[in-house]
mmCIF file of C-alpha atoms in Angstrom:
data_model
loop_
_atom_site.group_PDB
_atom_site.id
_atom_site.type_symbol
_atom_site.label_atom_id
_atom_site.label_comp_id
_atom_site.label_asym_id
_atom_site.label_seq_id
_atom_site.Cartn_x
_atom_site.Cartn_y
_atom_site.Cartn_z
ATOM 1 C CA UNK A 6 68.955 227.337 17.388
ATOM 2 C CA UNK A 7 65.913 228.557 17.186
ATOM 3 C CA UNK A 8 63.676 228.757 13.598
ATOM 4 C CA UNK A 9 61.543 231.749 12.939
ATOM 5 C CA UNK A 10 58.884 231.273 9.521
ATOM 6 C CA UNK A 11 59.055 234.282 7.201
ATOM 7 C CA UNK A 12 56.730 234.745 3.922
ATOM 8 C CA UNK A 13 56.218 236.860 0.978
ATOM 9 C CA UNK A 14 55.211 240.437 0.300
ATOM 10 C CA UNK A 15 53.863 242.798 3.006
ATOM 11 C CA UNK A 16 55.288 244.642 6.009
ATOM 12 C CA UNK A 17 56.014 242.327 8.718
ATOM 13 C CA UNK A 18 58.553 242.325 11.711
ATOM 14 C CA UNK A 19 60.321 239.565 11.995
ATOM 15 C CA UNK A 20 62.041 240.343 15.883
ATOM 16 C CA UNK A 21 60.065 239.461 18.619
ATOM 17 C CA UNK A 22 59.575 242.923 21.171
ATOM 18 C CA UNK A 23 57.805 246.169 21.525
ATOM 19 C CA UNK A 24 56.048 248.664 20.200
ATOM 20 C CA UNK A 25 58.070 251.276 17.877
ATOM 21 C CA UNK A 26 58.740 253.557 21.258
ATOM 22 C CA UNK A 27 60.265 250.718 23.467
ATOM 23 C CA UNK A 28 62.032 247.929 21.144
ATOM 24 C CA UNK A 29 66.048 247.841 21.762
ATOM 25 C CA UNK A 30 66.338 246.093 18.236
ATOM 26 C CA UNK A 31 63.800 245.269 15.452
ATOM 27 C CA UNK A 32 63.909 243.084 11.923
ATOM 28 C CA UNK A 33 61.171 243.708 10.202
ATOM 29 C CA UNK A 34 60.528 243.071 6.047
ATOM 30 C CA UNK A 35 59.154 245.706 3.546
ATOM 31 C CA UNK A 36 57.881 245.708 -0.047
ATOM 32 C CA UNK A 37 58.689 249.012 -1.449
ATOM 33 C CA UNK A 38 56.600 250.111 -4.796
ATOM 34 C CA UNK A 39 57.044 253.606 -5.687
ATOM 35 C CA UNK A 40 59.486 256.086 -4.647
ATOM 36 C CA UNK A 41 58.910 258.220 -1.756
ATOM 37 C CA UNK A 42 60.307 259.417 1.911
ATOM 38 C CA UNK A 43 60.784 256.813 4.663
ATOM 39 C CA UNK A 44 59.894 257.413 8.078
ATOM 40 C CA UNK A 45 61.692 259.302 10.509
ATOM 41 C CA UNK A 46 62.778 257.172 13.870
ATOM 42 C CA UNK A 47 64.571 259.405 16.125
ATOM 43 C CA UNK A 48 67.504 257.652 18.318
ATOM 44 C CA UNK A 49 67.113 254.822 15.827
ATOM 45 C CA UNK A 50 69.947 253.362 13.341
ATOM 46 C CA UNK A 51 68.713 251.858 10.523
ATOM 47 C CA UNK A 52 70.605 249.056 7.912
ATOM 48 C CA UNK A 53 69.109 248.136 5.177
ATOM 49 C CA UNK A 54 69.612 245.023 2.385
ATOM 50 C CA UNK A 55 67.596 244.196 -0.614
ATOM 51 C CA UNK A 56 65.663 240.881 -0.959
ATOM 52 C CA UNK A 57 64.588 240.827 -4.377
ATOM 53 C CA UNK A 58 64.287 243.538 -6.787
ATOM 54 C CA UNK A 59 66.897 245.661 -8.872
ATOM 55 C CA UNK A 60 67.589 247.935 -5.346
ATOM 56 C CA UNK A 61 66.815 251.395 -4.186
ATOM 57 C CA UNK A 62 68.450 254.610 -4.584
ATOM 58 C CA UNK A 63 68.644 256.208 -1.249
ATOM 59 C CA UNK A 64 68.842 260.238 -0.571
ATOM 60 C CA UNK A 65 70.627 260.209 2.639
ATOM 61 C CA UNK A 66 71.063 264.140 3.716
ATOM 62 C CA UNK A 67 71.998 264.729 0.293
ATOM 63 C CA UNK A 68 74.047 262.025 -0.035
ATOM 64 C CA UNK A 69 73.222 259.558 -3.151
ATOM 65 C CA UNK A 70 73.485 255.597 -1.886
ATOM 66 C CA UNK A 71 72.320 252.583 -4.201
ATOM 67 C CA UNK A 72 71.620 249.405 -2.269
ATOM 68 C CA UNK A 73 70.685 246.012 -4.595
ATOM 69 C CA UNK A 74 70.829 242.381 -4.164
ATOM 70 C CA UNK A 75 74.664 242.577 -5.131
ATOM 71 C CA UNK A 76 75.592 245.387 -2.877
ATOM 72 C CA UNK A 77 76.275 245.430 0.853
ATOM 73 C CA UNK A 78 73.774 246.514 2.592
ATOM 74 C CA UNK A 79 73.511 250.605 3.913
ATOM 75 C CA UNK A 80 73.550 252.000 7.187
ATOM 76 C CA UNK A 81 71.967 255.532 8.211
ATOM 77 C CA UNK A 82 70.920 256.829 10.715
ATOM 78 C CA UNK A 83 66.956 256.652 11.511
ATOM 79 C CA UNK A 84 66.573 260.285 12.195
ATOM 80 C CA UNK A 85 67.925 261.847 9.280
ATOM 81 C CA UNK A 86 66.064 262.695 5.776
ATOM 82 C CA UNK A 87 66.016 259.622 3.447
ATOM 83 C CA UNK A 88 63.938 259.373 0.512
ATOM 84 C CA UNK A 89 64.179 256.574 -2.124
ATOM 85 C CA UNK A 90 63.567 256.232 -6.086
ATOM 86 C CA UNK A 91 63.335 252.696 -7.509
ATOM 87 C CA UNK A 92 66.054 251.340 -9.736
ATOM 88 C CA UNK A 93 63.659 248.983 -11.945
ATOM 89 C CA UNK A 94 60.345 247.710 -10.446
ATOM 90 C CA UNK A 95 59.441 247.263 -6.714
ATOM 91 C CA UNK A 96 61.874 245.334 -4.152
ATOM 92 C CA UNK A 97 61.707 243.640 -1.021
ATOM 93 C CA UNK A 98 63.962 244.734 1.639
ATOM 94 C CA UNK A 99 65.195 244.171 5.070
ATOM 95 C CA UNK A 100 65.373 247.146 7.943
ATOM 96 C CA UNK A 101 67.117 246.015 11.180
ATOM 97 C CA UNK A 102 66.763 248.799 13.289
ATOM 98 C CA UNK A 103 69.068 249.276 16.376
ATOM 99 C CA UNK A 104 68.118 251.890 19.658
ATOM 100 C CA UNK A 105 71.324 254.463 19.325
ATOM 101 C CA UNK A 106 73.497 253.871 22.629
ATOM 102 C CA UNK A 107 72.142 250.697 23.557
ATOM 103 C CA UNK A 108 72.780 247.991 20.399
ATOM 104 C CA UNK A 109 74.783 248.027 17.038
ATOM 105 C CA UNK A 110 72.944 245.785 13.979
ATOM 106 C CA UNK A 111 74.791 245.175 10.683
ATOM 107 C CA UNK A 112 73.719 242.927 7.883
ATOM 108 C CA UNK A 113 75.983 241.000 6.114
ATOM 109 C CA UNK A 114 75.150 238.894 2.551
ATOM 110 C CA UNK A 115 76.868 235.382 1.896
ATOM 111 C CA UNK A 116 76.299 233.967 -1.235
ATOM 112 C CA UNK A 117 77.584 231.967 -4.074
ATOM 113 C CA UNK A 118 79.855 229.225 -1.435
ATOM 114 C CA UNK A 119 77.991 225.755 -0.871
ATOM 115 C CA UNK A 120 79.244 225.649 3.094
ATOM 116 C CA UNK A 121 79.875 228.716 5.303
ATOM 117 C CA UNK A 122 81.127 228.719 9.180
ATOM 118 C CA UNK A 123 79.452 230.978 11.763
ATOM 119 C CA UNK A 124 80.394 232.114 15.156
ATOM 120 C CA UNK A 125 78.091 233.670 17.427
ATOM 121 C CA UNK A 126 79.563 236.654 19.033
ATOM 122 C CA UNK A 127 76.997 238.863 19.380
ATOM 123 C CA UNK A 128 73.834 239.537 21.703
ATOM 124 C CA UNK A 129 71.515 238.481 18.718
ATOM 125 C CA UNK A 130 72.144 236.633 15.208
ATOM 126 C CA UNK A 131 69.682 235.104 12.990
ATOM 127 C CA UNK A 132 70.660 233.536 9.779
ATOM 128 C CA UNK A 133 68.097 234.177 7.345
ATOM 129 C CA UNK A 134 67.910 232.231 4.200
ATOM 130 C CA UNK A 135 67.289 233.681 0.761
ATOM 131 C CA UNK A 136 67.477 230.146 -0.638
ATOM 132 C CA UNK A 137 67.175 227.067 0.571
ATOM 133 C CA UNK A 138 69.847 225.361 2.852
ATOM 134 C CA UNK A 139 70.669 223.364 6.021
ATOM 135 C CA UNK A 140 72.487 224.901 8.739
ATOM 136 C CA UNK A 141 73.971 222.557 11.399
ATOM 137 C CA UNK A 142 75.189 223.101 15.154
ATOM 138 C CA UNK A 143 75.265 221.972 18.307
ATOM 139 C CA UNK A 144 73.963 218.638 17.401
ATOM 140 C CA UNK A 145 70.887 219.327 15.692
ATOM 141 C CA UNK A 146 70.045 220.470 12.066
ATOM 142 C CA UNK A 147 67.725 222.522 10.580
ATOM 143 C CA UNK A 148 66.371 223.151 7.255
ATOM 144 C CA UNK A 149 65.157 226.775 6.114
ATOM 145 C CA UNK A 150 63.225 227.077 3.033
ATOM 146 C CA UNK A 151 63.588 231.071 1.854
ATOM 147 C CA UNK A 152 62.836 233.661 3.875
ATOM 148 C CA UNK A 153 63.411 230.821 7.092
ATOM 149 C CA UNK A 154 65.417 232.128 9.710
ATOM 150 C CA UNK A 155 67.672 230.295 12.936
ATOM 151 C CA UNK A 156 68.180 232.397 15.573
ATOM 152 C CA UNK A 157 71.559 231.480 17.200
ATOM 153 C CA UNK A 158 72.197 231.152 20.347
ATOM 154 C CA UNK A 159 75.349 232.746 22.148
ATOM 155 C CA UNK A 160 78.393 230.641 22.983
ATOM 156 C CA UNK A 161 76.682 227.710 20.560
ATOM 157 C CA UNK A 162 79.977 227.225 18.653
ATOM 158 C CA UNK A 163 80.356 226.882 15.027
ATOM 159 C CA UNK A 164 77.483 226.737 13.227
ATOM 160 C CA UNK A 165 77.474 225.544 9.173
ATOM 161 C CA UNK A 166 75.073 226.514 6.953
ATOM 162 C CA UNK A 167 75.284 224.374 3.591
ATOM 163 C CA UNK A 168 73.364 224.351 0.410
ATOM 164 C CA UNK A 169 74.732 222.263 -2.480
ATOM 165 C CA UNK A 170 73.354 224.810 -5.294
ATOM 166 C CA UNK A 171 75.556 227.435 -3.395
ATOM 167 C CA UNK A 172 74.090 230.160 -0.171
ATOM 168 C CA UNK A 173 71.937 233.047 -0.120
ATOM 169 C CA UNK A 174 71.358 234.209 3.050
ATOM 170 C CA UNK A 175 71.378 237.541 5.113
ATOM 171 C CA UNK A 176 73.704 237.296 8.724
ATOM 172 C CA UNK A 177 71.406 239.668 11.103
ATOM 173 C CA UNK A 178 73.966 240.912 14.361
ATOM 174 C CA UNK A 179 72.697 242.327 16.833
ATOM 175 C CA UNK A 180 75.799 243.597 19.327
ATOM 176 C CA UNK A 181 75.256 245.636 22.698
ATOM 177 C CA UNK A 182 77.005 248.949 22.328
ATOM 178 C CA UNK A 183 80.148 247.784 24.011
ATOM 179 C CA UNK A 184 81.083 245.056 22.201
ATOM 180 C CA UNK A 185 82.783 244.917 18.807
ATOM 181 C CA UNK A 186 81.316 244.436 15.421
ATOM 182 C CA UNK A 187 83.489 242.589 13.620
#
């Protein structure tokens, strides 16, 4: 396991890699204010999960998509026309972006349970906390204060992340094309 530091407000990528023409897969944390168009990234999928906030309303070729705390987060593709209104006040959100035919992200919420089990099956996964908690494997332990992150490390076996006034944390996966996402 590896711990990554996260913070407050801003626009900061969290991955480590290259520059916006040459990264395979990229976390990176937004504070959105006002409604508007997001950028175009060619070749590039795109998920996206709310932080903190009420959510977004997405415009996704015409297609209306809400995203909040509560929901699961929304995948689109990077090079399609997306715009956004806010639903209440400005948010903070997560964008894992994924180079089309070479890696598959998703983002997945757990929340509410005071122990959760993880496997690592994928090329990347980071566990990033949203609140507090411990997560435990292969004999060490680490504690993440919010917006914390372990990055896992394949073939480490279960993994347990606990917090005894219940989880909030975002599951970042990272698979290469060819292997599945579930």
């Amino acid at each position: 396991m590896e711990e990554r530091q996260g913070g407050d407000g801003g626009n900061r990528r969290l991955s480590p890699g290259a520059g916006l023409d040459e990264f395979g897969w990229r976390l990176s944390m937004a504070t959105v204010s006002e409604p508007g168009p997001f950028s175009a990234f060619p070749g590039i999928d795109r998920v996206l999960g709310i932080v903190e906030g009420e959510g977004l309303r997405l415009f996704i070729e015409g297609e209306i998509r809400t995203v909040t705390s509560k929901s699961p987060a929304v995948a689109f593709p990077g090079d399609v026309t997306v715009a956004s209104d806010l639903l209440g006040g400005p948010v903070a959100d997560f964008n894992l972006m994924t180079r089309r035919g070479q890696y598959v992200g998703r983002i997945d919420r757990v929340r509410g349970d005071e122990r959760a089990g993880f496997h690592t099956q994928s090329h990347v996964t980071l566990l990033v906390a949203l609140s507090q908690c411990e997560v435990l494997g292969a004999g060490s332990s680490v504690s993440l204060g919010r917006l914390n992150a372990v990055v896992l490390d394949v073939g480490e076996g279960e993994v347990i992340a606990t917090s005894p006034s219940g989880l909030d944390l975002f599951v970042v996966a990272v698979f290469d094309k060819g292997q599945a996402t579930h």
